[in-house]
CSV table of C-alpha atoms in Angstrom, one decimal:
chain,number,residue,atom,x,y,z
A,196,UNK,CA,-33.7,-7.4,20.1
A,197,UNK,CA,-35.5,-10.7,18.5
A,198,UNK,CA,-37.6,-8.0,16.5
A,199,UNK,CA,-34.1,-6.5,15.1
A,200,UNK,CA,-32.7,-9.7,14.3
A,201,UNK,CA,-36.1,-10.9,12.2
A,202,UNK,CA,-35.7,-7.3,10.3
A,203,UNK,CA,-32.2,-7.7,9.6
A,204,UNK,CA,-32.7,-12.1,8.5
A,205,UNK,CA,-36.0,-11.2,6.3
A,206,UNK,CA,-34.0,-8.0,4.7
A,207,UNK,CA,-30.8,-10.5,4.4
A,208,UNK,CA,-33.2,-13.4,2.7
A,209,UNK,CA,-34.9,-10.4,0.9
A,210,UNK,CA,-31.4,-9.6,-1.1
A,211,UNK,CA,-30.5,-13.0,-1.5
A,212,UNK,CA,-33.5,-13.8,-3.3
A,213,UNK,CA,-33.2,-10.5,-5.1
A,214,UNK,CA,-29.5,-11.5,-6.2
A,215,UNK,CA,-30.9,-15.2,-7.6
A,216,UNK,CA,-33.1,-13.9,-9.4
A,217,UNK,CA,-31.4,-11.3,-11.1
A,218,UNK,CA,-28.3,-14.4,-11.8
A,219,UNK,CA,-31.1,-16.2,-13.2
A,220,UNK,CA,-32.0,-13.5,-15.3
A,221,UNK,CA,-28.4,-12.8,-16.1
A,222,UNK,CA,-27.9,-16.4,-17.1
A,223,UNK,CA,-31.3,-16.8,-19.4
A,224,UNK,CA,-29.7,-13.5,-21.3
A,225,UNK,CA,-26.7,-15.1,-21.7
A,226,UNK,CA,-28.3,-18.5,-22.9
A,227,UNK,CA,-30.5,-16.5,-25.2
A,228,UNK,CA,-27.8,-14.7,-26.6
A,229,UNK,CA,-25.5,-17.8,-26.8
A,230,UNK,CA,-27.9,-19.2,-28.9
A,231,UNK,CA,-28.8,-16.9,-31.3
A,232,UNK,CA,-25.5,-16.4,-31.9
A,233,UNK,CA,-25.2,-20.1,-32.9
A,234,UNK,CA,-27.7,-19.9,-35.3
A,235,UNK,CA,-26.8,-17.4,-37.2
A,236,UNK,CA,-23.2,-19.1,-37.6
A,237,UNK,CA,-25.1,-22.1,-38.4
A,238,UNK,CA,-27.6,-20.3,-40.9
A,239,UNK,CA,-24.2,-19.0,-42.5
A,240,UNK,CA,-22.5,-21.7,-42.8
A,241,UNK,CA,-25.2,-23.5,-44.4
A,242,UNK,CA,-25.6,-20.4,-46.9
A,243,UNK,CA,-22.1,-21.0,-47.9
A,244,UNK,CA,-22.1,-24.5,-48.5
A,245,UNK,CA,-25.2,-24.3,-50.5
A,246,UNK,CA,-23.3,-21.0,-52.0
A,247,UNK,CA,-20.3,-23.7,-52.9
A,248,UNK,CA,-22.3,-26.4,-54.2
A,249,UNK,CA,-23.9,-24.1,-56.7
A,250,UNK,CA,-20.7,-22.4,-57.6
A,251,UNK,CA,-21.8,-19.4,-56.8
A,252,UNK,CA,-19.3,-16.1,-55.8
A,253,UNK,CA,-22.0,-13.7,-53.3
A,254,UNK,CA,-20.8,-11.2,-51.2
A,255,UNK,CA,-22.0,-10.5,-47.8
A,256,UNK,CA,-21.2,-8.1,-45.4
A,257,UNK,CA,-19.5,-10.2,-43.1
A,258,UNK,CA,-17.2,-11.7,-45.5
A,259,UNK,CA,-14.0,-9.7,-45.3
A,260,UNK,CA,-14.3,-10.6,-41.3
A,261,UNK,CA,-15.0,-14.6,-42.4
A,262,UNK,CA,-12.0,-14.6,-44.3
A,263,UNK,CA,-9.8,-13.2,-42.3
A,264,UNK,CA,-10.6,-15.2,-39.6
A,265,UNK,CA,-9.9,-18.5,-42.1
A,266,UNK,CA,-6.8,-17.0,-43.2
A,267,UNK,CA,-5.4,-16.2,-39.9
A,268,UNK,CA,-5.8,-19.5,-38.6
A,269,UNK,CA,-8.3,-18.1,-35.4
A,270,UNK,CA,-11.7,-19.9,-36.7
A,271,UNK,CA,-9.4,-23.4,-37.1
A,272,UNK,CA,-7.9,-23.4,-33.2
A,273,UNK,CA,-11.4,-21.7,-31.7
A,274,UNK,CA,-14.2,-22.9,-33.7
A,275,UNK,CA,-16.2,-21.5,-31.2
A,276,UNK,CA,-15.0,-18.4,-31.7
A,277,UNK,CA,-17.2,-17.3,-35.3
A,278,UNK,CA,-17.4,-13.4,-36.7
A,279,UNK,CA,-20.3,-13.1,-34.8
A,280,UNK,CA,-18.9,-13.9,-31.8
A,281,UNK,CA,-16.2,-11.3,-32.6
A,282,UNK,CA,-18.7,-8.7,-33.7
A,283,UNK,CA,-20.1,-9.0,-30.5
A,284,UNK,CA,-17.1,-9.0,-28.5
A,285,UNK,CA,-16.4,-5.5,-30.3
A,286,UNK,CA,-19.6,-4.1,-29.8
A,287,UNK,CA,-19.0,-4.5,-25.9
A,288,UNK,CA,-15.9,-3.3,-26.3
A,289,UNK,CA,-17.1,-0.1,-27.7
A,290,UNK,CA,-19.7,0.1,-24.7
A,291,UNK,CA,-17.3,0.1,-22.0
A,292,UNK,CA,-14.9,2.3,-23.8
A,293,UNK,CA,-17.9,5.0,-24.2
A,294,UNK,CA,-18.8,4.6,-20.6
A,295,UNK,CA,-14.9,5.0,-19.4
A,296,UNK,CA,-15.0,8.3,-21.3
A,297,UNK,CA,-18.1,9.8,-19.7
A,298,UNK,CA,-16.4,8.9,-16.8
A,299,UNK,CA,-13.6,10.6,-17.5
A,300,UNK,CA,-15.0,13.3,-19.4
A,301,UNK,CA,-14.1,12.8,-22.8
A,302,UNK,CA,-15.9,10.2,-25.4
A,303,UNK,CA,-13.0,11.0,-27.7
A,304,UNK,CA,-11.0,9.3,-25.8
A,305,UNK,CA,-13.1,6.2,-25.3
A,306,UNK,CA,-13.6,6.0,-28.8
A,307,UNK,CA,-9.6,6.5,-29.5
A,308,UNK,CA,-9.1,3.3,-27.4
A,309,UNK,CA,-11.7,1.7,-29.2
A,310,UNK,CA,-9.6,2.3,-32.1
A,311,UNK,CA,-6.7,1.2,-30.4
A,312,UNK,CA,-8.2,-2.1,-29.6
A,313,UNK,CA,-9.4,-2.3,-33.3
A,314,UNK,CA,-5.8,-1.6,-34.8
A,315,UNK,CA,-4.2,-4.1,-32.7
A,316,UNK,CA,-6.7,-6.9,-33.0
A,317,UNK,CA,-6.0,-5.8,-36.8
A,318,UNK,CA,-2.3,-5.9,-36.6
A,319,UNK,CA,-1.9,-9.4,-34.6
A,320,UNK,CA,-4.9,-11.5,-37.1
A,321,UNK,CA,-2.3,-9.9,-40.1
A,322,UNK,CA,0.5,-11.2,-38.6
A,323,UNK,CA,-1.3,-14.6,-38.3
A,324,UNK,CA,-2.4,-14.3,-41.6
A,325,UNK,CA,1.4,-13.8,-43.3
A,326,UNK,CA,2.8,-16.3,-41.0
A,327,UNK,CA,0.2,-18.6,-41.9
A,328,UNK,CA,0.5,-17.6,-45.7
A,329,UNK,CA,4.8,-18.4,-45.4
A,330,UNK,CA,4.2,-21.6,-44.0
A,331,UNK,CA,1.6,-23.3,-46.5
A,332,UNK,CA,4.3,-21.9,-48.9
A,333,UNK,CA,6.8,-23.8,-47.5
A,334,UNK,CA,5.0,-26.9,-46.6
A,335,UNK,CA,3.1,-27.1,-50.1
A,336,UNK,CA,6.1,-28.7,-52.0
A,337,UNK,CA,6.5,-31.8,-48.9
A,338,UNK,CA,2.7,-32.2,-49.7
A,339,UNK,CA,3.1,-32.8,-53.0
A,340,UNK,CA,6.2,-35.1,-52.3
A,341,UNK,CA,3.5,-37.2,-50.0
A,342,UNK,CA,0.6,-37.0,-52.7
A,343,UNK,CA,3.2,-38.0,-55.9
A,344,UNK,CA,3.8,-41.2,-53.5
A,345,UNK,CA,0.2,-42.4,-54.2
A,346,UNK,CA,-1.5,-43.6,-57.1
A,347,UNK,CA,-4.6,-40.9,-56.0
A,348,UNK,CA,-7.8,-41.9,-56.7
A,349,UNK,CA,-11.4,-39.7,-55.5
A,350,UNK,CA,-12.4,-43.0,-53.1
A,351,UNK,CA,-8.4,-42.6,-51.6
A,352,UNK,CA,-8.7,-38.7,-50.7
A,353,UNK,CA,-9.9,-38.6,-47.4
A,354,UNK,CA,-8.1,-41.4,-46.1
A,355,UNK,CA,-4.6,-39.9,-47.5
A,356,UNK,CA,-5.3,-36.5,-45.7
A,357,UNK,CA,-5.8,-37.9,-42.4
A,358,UNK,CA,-2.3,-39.9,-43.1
A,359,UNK,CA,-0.7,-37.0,-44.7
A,360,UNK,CA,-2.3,-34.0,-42.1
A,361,UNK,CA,0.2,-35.3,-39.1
A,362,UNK,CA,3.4,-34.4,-41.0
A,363,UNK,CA,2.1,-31.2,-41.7
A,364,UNK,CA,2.5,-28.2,-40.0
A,365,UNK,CA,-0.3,-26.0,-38.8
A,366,UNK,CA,-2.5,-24.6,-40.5
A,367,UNK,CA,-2.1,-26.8,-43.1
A,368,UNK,CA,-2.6,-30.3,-41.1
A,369,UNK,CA,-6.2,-28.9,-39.5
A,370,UNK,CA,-7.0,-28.1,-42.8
A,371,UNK,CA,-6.6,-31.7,-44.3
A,372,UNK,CA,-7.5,-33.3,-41.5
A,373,UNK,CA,-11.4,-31.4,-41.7
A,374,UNK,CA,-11.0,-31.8,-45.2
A,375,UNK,CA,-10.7,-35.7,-44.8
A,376,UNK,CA,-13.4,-35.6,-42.0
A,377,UNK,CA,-16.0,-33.7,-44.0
A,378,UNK,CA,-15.4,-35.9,-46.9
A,379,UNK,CA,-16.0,-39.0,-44.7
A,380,UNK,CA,-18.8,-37.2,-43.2
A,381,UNK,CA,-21.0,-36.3,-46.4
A,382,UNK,CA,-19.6,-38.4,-48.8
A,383,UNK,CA,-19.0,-36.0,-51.1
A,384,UNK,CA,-15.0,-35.3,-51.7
A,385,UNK,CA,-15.9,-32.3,-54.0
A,386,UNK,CA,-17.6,-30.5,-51.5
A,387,UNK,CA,-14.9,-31.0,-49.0
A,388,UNK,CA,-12.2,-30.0,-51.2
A,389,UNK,CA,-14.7,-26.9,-52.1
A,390,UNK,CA,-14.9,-26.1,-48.5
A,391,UNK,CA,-11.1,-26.4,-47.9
A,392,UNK,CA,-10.1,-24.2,-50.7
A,393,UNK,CA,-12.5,-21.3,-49.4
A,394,UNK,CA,-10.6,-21.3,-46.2
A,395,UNK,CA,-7.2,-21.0,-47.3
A,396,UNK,CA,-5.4,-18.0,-49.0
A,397,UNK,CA,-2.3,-19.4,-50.9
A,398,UNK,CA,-3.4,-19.4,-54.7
A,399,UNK,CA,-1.7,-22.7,-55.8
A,400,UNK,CA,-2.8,-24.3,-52.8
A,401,UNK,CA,-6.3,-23.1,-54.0
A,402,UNK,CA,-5.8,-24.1,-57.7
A,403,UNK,CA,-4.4,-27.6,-56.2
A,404,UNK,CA,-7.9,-28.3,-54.7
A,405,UNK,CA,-9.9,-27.1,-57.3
A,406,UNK,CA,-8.1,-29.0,-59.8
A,407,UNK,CA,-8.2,-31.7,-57.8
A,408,UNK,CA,-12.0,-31.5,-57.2
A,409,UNK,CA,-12.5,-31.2,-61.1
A,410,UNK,CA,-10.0,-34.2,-61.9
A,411,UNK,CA,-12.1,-36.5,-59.5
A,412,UNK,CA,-15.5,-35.8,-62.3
A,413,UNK,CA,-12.9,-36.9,-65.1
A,414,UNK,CA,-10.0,-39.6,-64.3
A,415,UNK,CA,-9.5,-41.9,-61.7
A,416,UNK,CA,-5.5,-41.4,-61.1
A,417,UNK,CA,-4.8,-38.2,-60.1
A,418,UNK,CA,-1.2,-38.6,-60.2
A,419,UNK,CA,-0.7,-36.5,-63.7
A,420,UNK,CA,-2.0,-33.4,-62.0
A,421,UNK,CA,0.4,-34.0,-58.8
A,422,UNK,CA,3.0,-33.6,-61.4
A,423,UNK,CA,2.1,-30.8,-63.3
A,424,UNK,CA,1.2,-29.6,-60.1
A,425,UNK,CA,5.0,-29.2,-59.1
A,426,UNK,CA,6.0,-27.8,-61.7
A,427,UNK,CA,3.7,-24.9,-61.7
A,428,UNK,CA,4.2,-24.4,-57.6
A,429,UNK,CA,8.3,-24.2,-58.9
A,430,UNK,CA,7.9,-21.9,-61.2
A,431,UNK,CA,5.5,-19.3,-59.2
A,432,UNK,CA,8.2,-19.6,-56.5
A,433,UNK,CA,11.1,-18.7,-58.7
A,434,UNK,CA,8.8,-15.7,-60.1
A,435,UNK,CA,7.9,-15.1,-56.1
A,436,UNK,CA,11.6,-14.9,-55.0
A,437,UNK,CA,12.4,-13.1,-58.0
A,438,UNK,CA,9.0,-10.6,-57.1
A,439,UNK,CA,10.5,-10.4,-53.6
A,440,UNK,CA,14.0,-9.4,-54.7
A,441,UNK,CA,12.1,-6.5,-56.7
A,442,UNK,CA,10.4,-5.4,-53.4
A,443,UNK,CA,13.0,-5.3,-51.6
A,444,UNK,CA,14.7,-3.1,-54.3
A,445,UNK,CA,11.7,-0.8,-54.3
A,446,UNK,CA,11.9,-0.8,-50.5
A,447,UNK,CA,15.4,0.2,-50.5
A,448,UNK,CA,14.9,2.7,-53.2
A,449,UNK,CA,11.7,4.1,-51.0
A,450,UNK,CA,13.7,5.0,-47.8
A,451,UNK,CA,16.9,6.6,-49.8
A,452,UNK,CA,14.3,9.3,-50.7
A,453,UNK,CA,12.5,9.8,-47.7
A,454,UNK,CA,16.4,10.3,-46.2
A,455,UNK,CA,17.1,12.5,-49.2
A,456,UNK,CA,13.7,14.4,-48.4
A,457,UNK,CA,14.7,14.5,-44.8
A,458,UNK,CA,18.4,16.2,-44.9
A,459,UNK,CA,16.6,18.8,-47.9
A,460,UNK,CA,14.5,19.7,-45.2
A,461,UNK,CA,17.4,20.3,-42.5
A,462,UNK,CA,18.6,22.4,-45.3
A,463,UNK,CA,16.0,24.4,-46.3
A,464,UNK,CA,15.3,24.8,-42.4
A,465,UNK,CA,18.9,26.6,-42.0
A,466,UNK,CA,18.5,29.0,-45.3
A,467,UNK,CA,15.0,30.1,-44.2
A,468,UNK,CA,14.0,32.5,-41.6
A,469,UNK,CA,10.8,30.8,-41.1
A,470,UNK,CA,10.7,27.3,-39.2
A,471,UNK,CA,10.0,24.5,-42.2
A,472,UNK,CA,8.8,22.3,-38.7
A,473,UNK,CA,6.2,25.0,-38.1
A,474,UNK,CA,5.0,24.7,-41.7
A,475,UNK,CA,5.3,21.1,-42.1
A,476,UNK,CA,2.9,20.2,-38.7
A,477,UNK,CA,1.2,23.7,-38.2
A,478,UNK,CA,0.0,24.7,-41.4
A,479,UNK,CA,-2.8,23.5,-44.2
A,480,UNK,CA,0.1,23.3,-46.6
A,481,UNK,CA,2.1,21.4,-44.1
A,482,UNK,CA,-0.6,19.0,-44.1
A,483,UNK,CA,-1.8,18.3,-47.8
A,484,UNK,CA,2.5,17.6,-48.0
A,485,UNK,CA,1.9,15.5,-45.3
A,486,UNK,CA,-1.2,13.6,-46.5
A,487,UNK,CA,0.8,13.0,-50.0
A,488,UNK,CA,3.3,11.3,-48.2
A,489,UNK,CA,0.8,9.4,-46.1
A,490,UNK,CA,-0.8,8.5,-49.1
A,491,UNK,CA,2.0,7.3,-51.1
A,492,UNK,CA,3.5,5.1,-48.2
A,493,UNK,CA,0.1,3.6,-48.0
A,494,UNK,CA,0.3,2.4,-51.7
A,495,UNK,CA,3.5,1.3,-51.4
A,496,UNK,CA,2.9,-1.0,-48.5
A,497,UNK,CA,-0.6,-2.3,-50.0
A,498,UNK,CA,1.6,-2.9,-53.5
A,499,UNK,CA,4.2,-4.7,-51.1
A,500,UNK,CA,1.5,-6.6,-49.5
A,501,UNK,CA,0.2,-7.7,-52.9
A,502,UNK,CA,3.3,-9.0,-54.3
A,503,UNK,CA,4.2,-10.7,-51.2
A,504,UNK,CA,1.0,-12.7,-51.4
């Protein structure tokens, strides 16, 4: 009996030993991984400032995923949370997806909900990045009313961003309020302004800064350029509103012929003896028609997303 009990204590200590150690294991992977994921944020970010401060426009493969990340909003409420962070995320993603279909049966399938996942992390970081886009453009004119209440100068920026950033509505007060602390930080206001115009999408918002940055070289009183600066923002929003009128014209215009295209093909569908269903969804021809239409919605939407922005 005391033998049994000895076995079954040494097997139990045995496992338990054999379970810390592999945590241990688990845990220096995830250190490791942790922190070279950290440096190559860091190595990028450094790349870009040096990319900024030489005025230099690179691509990089990662760039599309950087900016949509800025442009959503994500990288501004979860720094943590970089692109490589994300690419990494996916990558697992895509692992246990595989795995669930070979235990299905089907890797098709694991890879269609991998595809899934990608459309809807697509679809909700767009949404950010619109809602994001409509808000700057609403809060741009109130930050103007704030700045046109100063007598700007370069030494004044970074203190009037902190004051300004907590009447402004997100993103837009993060972005002033890193702006100000970078610029405090470094010492250098045209780097910060630099940085802050990368990360944001609206295009006066973006000329705003990099006017700004150039004034600071030239005059002390930045108060001209608040000025012109309103009147160019009022005029690109007259043009926008009268852009969006357009496209909603166009959008109009767009359904009245898919519902024309739809009752000629309940028509067609009554004089024929053959099924226009069955060659619409069953038939090559069916599907180049298709594929036109697919194609042409496509550009319309991209042409609406355009002129939107």
């Amino acid at each position: 009996m005391k033998i049994g009990i000895g076995i079954v204590l040494f097997v139990g200590f045995c496992l338990l030993f054999r379970a810390m150690a592999a945590g241990d294991i688990w845990q220096r992977m995830y250190g490791r991984t942790r922190e070279n994921l950290e440096q190559a944020a860091r190595e990028r970010y450094i790349r870009s400032r040096k990319k900024i401060r030489l005025s230099r426009e690179e691509e990089y493969p990662l760039k599309g995923l950087v900016q949509l990340l800025d442009y959503s909003g994500v990288s501004l409420r979860f720094p943590e949370f970089t692109v490589e962070v994300w690419c990494l995320l996916n990558v697992l993603i895509l692992a246990g997806c595989l795995i669930l279909g070979l235990i299905v049966g089907s890797l098709w399938l694991g890879l269609g909900i991998f595809l899934l996942c990608l459309g809807v992390q697509w679809l909700v970081l767009e949404q950010l990045r619109r809602r994001n886009l409509r808000t700057i453009q609403e809060e741009l004119p109130k930050l103007l009313d704030f700045l046109g209440n100063y007598s700007i100068t370069a030494g004044e920026i970074s203190g009037l961003f902190q004051q300004i950033s907590r009447y402004m509505q997100e993103p837009l007060g993060s972005l002033l309020e890193n702006c100000s602390i970078e610029a405090r930080t470094t010492g250098d206001v045209s780097i910060a302004l630099r940085m802050m115009a990368e990360r944001v999408e609206h295009p006066q918002l973006k000329e705003l800064l990099r006017n700004m940055e150039i004034s600071i070289h030239y005059c002390a009183d930045l108060s001209i350029l608040v000025k012109n600066s309103r009147r160019t923002i009022r005029e690109y929003q007259q043009a926008r509103e009268e852009c969006r009128g357009m496209l909603r014209e166009a959008g109009i215009n767009m359904f009245l012929l898919l519902a024309m295209a739809f009752l000629v093909l309940l028509t067609v569908d009554r004089l024929v003896q053959v099924s226009m269903w069955k060659i619409l969804f069953f038939t090559l021809p069916g599907y180049v028609a298709l594929g036109t239409v697919g194609i042409i919605l496509l550009a319309f939407r991209m042409k609406i997303r355009e002129g939107e922005g």
